[in-house]
Amino acid sequence: MLATPERIPGYGRTPDQTVWHKPGNGHRCTGGCDFHPIACSADEGIVAPAPKRDVPLRLDKQHESWCLDCLALIRAK
């Protein structure tokens, strides 16, 4: 599934977390984007995003998860 990452900084000794989001409908990334809309929100998105990547639905890396709302949208299709 094509996804865009949201980095959530850790505090103290807590590691950073990566939350994957389904990109918003109709968004085409040119590689120089400064904003990616996300499917789980009509108003919010990822500012200064990393490039979109193909991400498995079953994540096996530590400190990574899917946005629960985006995952529900993916599974509803």
Short mmCIF file of N, CA and C in Angstrom, two decimals:
data_model
loop_
_atom_site.label_atom_id
_atom_site.label_comp_id
_atom_site.label_asym_id
_atom_site.label_seq_id
_atom_site.Cartn_x
_atom_site.Cartn_y
_atom_site.Cartn_z
N MET A 1 0.85 -1.17 0.00
CA MET A 1 0.00 0.00 0.00
C MET A 1 0.90 1.23 0.00
N LEU A 2 0.63 2.16 -0.89
CA LEU A 2 1.37 3.40 -0.94
C LEU A 2 1.00 4.25 0.28
N ALA A 3 2.01 4.73 1.01
CA ALA A 3 1.75 5.46 2.25
C ALA A 3 2.77 6.57 2.45
N THR A 4 2.39 7.52 3.29
CA THR A 4 3.28 8.62 3.65
C THR A 4 3.52 8.57 5.16
N PRO A 5 4.76 8.77 5.61
CA PRO A 5 5.06 8.62 7.03
C PRO A 5 4.86 9.92 7.83
N GLU A 6 4.42 9.75 9.05
CA GLU A 6 4.36 10.84 10.02
C GLU A 6 5.33 10.47 11.13
N ARG A 7 6.29 11.34 11.39
CA ARG A 7 7.26 11.07 12.45
C ARG A 7 6.78 11.73 13.73
N ILE A 8 6.70 10.94 14.78
CA ILE A 8 6.29 11.45 16.08
C ILE A 8 7.51 11.34 16.98
N PRO A 9 8.08 12.49 17.37
CA PRO A 9 9.31 12.44 18.16
C PRO A 9 9.07 11.84 19.55
N GLY A 10 10.05 11.06 19.97
CA GLY A 10 10.02 10.51 21.31
C GLY A 10 10.51 11.55 22.31
N TYR A 11 10.20 11.34 23.54
CA TYR A 11 10.62 12.26 24.60
C TYR A 11 11.49 11.50 25.58
N GLY A 12 12.56 12.15 26.03
CA GLY A 12 13.47 11.48 26.94
C GLY A 12 14.11 10.28 26.28
N ARG A 13 13.91 9.13 26.86
CA ARG A 13 14.50 7.89 26.33
C ARG A 13 13.53 7.12 25.44
N THR A 14 12.39 7.71 25.14
CA THR A 14 11.40 7.06 24.29
C THR A 14 11.80 7.25 22.83
N PRO A 15 11.85 6.16 22.04
CA PRO A 15 12.25 6.31 20.63
C PRO A 15 11.17 7.02 19.80
N ASP A 16 11.61 7.61 18.70
CA ASP A 16 10.67 8.20 17.75
C ASP A 16 9.76 7.11 17.20
N GLN A 17 8.54 7.49 16.84
CA GLN A 17 7.57 6.58 16.27
C GLN A 17 7.29 7.02 14.83
N THR A 18 6.99 6.08 13.97
CA THR A 18 6.55 6.37 12.61
C THR A 18 5.12 5.84 12.46
N VAL A 19 4.21 6.74 12.08
CA VAL A 19 2.83 6.36 11.83
C VAL A 19 2.59 6.53 10.33
N TRP A 20 2.13 5.46 9.69
CA TRP A 20 1.90 5.48 8.24
C TRP A 20 0.46 5.87 7.95
N HIS A 21 0.31 6.75 6.95
CA HIS A 21 -1.01 7.23 6.53
C HIS A 21 -1.23 6.94 5.05
N LYS A 22 -2.47 6.63 4.73
CA LYS A 22 -2.88 6.51 3.33
C LYS A 22 -2.95 7.93 2.76
N PRO A 23 -2.33 8.20 1.61
CA PRO A 23 -2.39 9.54 1.02
C PRO A 23 -3.83 9.93 0.66
N GLY A 24 -4.10 11.21 0.69
CA GLY A 24 -5.42 11.72 0.31
C GLY A 24 -5.71 11.48 -1.15
N ASN A 25 -6.96 11.39 -1.50
CA ASN A 25 -7.37 11.15 -2.88
C ASN A 25 -6.92 12.27 -3.80
N GLY A 26 -6.45 11.90 -4.98
CA GLY A 26 -6.09 12.86 -6.01
C GLY A 26 -4.75 13.53 -5.85
N HIS A 27 -4.01 13.22 -4.80
CA HIS A 27 -2.70 13.87 -4.60
C HIS A 27 -1.63 13.16 -5.43
N ARG A 28 -0.91 13.93 -6.20
CA ARG A 28 0.19 13.40 -6.99
C ARG A 28 1.47 14.06 -6.49
N CYS A 29 2.37 13.24 -5.99
CA CYS A 29 3.64 13.74 -5.44
C CYS A 29 4.63 13.93 -6.58
N THR A 30 5.24 15.11 -6.63
CA THR A 30 6.25 15.41 -7.64
C THR A 30 7.67 15.22 -7.10
N GLY A 31 7.78 14.85 -5.82
CA GLY A 31 9.09 14.69 -5.20
C GLY A 31 9.56 15.94 -4.51
N GLY A 32 8.95 17.08 -4.80
CA GLY A 32 9.33 18.32 -4.16
C GLY A 32 8.21 18.88 -3.30
N CYS A 33 7.33 18.03 -2.85
CA CYS A 33 6.15 18.47 -2.09
C CYS A 33 6.55 18.99 -0.70
N ASP A 34 5.79 19.96 -0.22
CA ASP A 34 5.98 20.39 1.16
C ASP A 34 4.76 20.04 2.01
N PHE A 35 3.78 19.32 1.42
CA PHE A 35 2.58 18.91 2.13
C PHE A 35 1.96 17.71 1.43
N HIS A 36 1.59 16.70 2.20
CA HIS A 36 0.83 15.55 1.67
C HIS A 36 -0.49 15.47 2.41
N PRO A 37 -1.62 15.58 1.71
CA PRO A 37 -2.90 15.35 2.38
C PRO A 37 -3.01 13.87 2.74
N ILE A 38 -3.75 13.58 3.80
CA ILE A 38 -3.93 12.20 4.24
C ILE A 38 -5.40 11.83 4.21
N ALA A 39 -5.69 10.56 3.96
CA ALA A 39 -7.06 10.10 3.75
C ALA A 39 -7.92 10.19 5.00
N CYS A 40 -7.32 10.17 6.18
CA CYS A 40 -8.10 10.15 7.42
C CYS A 40 -8.55 11.53 7.88
N SER A 41 -8.16 12.60 7.16
CA SER A 41 -8.55 13.94 7.56
C SER A 41 -8.75 14.83 6.34
N ALA A 42 -9.82 15.58 6.34
CA ALA A 42 -10.08 16.52 5.25
C ALA A 42 -9.25 17.80 5.41
N ASP A 43 -8.77 18.06 6.62
CA ASP A 43 -8.07 19.32 6.91
C ASP A 43 -6.58 19.16 7.16
N GLU A 44 -6.17 18.03 7.69
CA GLU A 44 -4.78 17.86 8.10
C GLU A 44 -4.00 17.04 7.09
N GLY A 45 -2.68 17.08 7.26
CA GLY A 45 -1.80 16.32 6.39
C GLY A 45 -0.42 16.27 7.00
N ILE A 46 0.54 15.84 6.22
CA ILE A 46 1.92 15.73 6.66
C ILE A 46 2.69 16.89 6.06
N VAL A 47 3.29 17.71 6.92
CA VAL A 47 4.08 18.86 6.48
C VAL A 47 5.53 18.41 6.34
N ALA A 48 6.22 18.87 5.32
CA ALA A 48 7.60 18.49 5.03
C ALA A 48 7.72 16.96 5.00
N PRO A 49 6.94 16.30 4.15
CA PRO A 49 6.88 14.84 4.16
C PRO A 49 8.09 14.18 3.53
N ALA A 50 8.30 12.95 3.94
CA ALA A 50 9.24 12.08 3.24
C ALA A 50 8.50 11.55 2.01
N PRO A 51 9.22 11.04 1.04
CA PRO A 51 8.54 10.49 -0.13
C PRO A 51 7.59 9.35 0.24
N LYS A 52 6.54 9.18 -0.55
CA LYS A 52 5.63 8.07 -0.35
C LYS A 52 6.38 6.77 -0.62
N ARG A 53 5.99 5.72 0.09
CA ARG A 53 6.63 4.42 -0.10
C ARG A 53 5.57 3.32 -0.11
N ASP A 54 5.94 2.20 -0.67
CA ASP A 54 5.08 1.03 -0.63
C ASP A 54 5.31 0.36 0.72
N VAL A 55 4.26 0.28 1.53
CA VAL A 55 4.36 -0.21 2.91
C VAL A 55 3.41 -1.40 3.08
N PRO A 56 3.88 -2.49 3.67
CA PRO A 56 2.99 -3.63 3.88
C PRO A 56 1.94 -3.31 4.96
N LEU A 57 0.79 -3.95 4.86
CA LEU A 57 -0.24 -3.75 5.89
C LEU A 57 0.19 -4.35 7.22
N ARG A 58 0.96 -5.41 7.17
CA ARG A 58 1.51 -6.01 8.39
C ARG A 58 2.93 -5.50 8.58
N LEU A 59 3.08 -4.57 9.49
CA LEU A 59 4.39 -3.98 9.74
C LEU A 59 5.18 -4.87 10.69
N ASP A 60 6.48 -5.01 10.42
CA ASP A 60 7.30 -5.85 11.27
C ASP A 60 8.48 -5.12 11.90
N LYS A 61 8.55 -3.81 11.70
CA LYS A 61 9.63 -3.02 12.30
C LYS A 61 9.13 -2.41 13.60
N GLN A 62 10.03 -2.32 14.57
CA GLN A 62 9.69 -1.68 15.84
C GLN A 62 9.40 -0.20 15.62
N HIS A 63 8.53 0.33 16.45
CA HIS A 63 8.24 1.76 16.48
C HIS A 63 7.55 2.27 15.21
N GLU A 64 6.89 1.37 14.49
CA GLU A 64 6.10 1.74 13.32
C GLU A 64 4.69 1.20 13.50
N SER A 65 3.72 1.98 13.05
CA SER A 65 2.33 1.52 13.08
C SER A 65 1.56 2.24 11.98
N TRP A 66 0.40 1.70 11.67
CA TRP A 66 -0.51 2.35 10.75
C TRP A 66 -1.43 3.26 11.55
N CYS A 67 -1.82 4.38 10.97
CA CYS A 67 -2.89 5.20 11.52
C CYS A 67 -4.14 4.31 11.50
N LEU A 68 -4.81 4.18 12.63
CA LEU A 68 -5.96 3.27 12.71
C LEU A 68 -7.10 3.70 11.78
N ASP A 69 -7.31 5.01 11.62
CA ASP A 69 -8.36 5.48 10.71
C ASP A 69 -8.00 5.17 9.25
N CYS A 70 -6.74 5.37 8.88
CA CYS A 70 -6.32 5.06 7.51
C CYS A 70 -6.41 3.56 7.25
N LEU A 71 -6.02 2.76 8.22
CA LEU A 71 -6.09 1.31 8.07
C LEU A 71 -7.53 0.85 7.88
N ALA A 72 -8.46 1.46 8.59
CA ALA A 72 -9.88 1.13 8.43
C ALA A 72 -10.35 1.49 7.02
N LEU A 73 -9.89 2.62 6.49
CA LEU A 73 -10.26 3.02 5.13
C LEU A 73 -9.72 2.04 4.09
N ILE A 74 -8.50 1.58 4.31
CA ILE A 74 -7.88 0.63 3.39
C ILE A 74 -8.65 -0.68 3.39
N ARG A 75 -8.99 -1.15 4.57
CA ARG A 75 -9.67 -2.45 4.69
C ARG A 75 -11.13 -2.38 4.21
N ALA A 76 -11.70 -1.19 4.20
CA ALA A 76 -13.09 -1.03 3.77
C ALA A 76 -13.24 -1.18 2.26
N LYS A 77 -12.16 -1.06 1.52
CA LYS A 77 -12.23 -1.14 0.05
C LYS A 77 -12.30 -2.54 -0.43
#
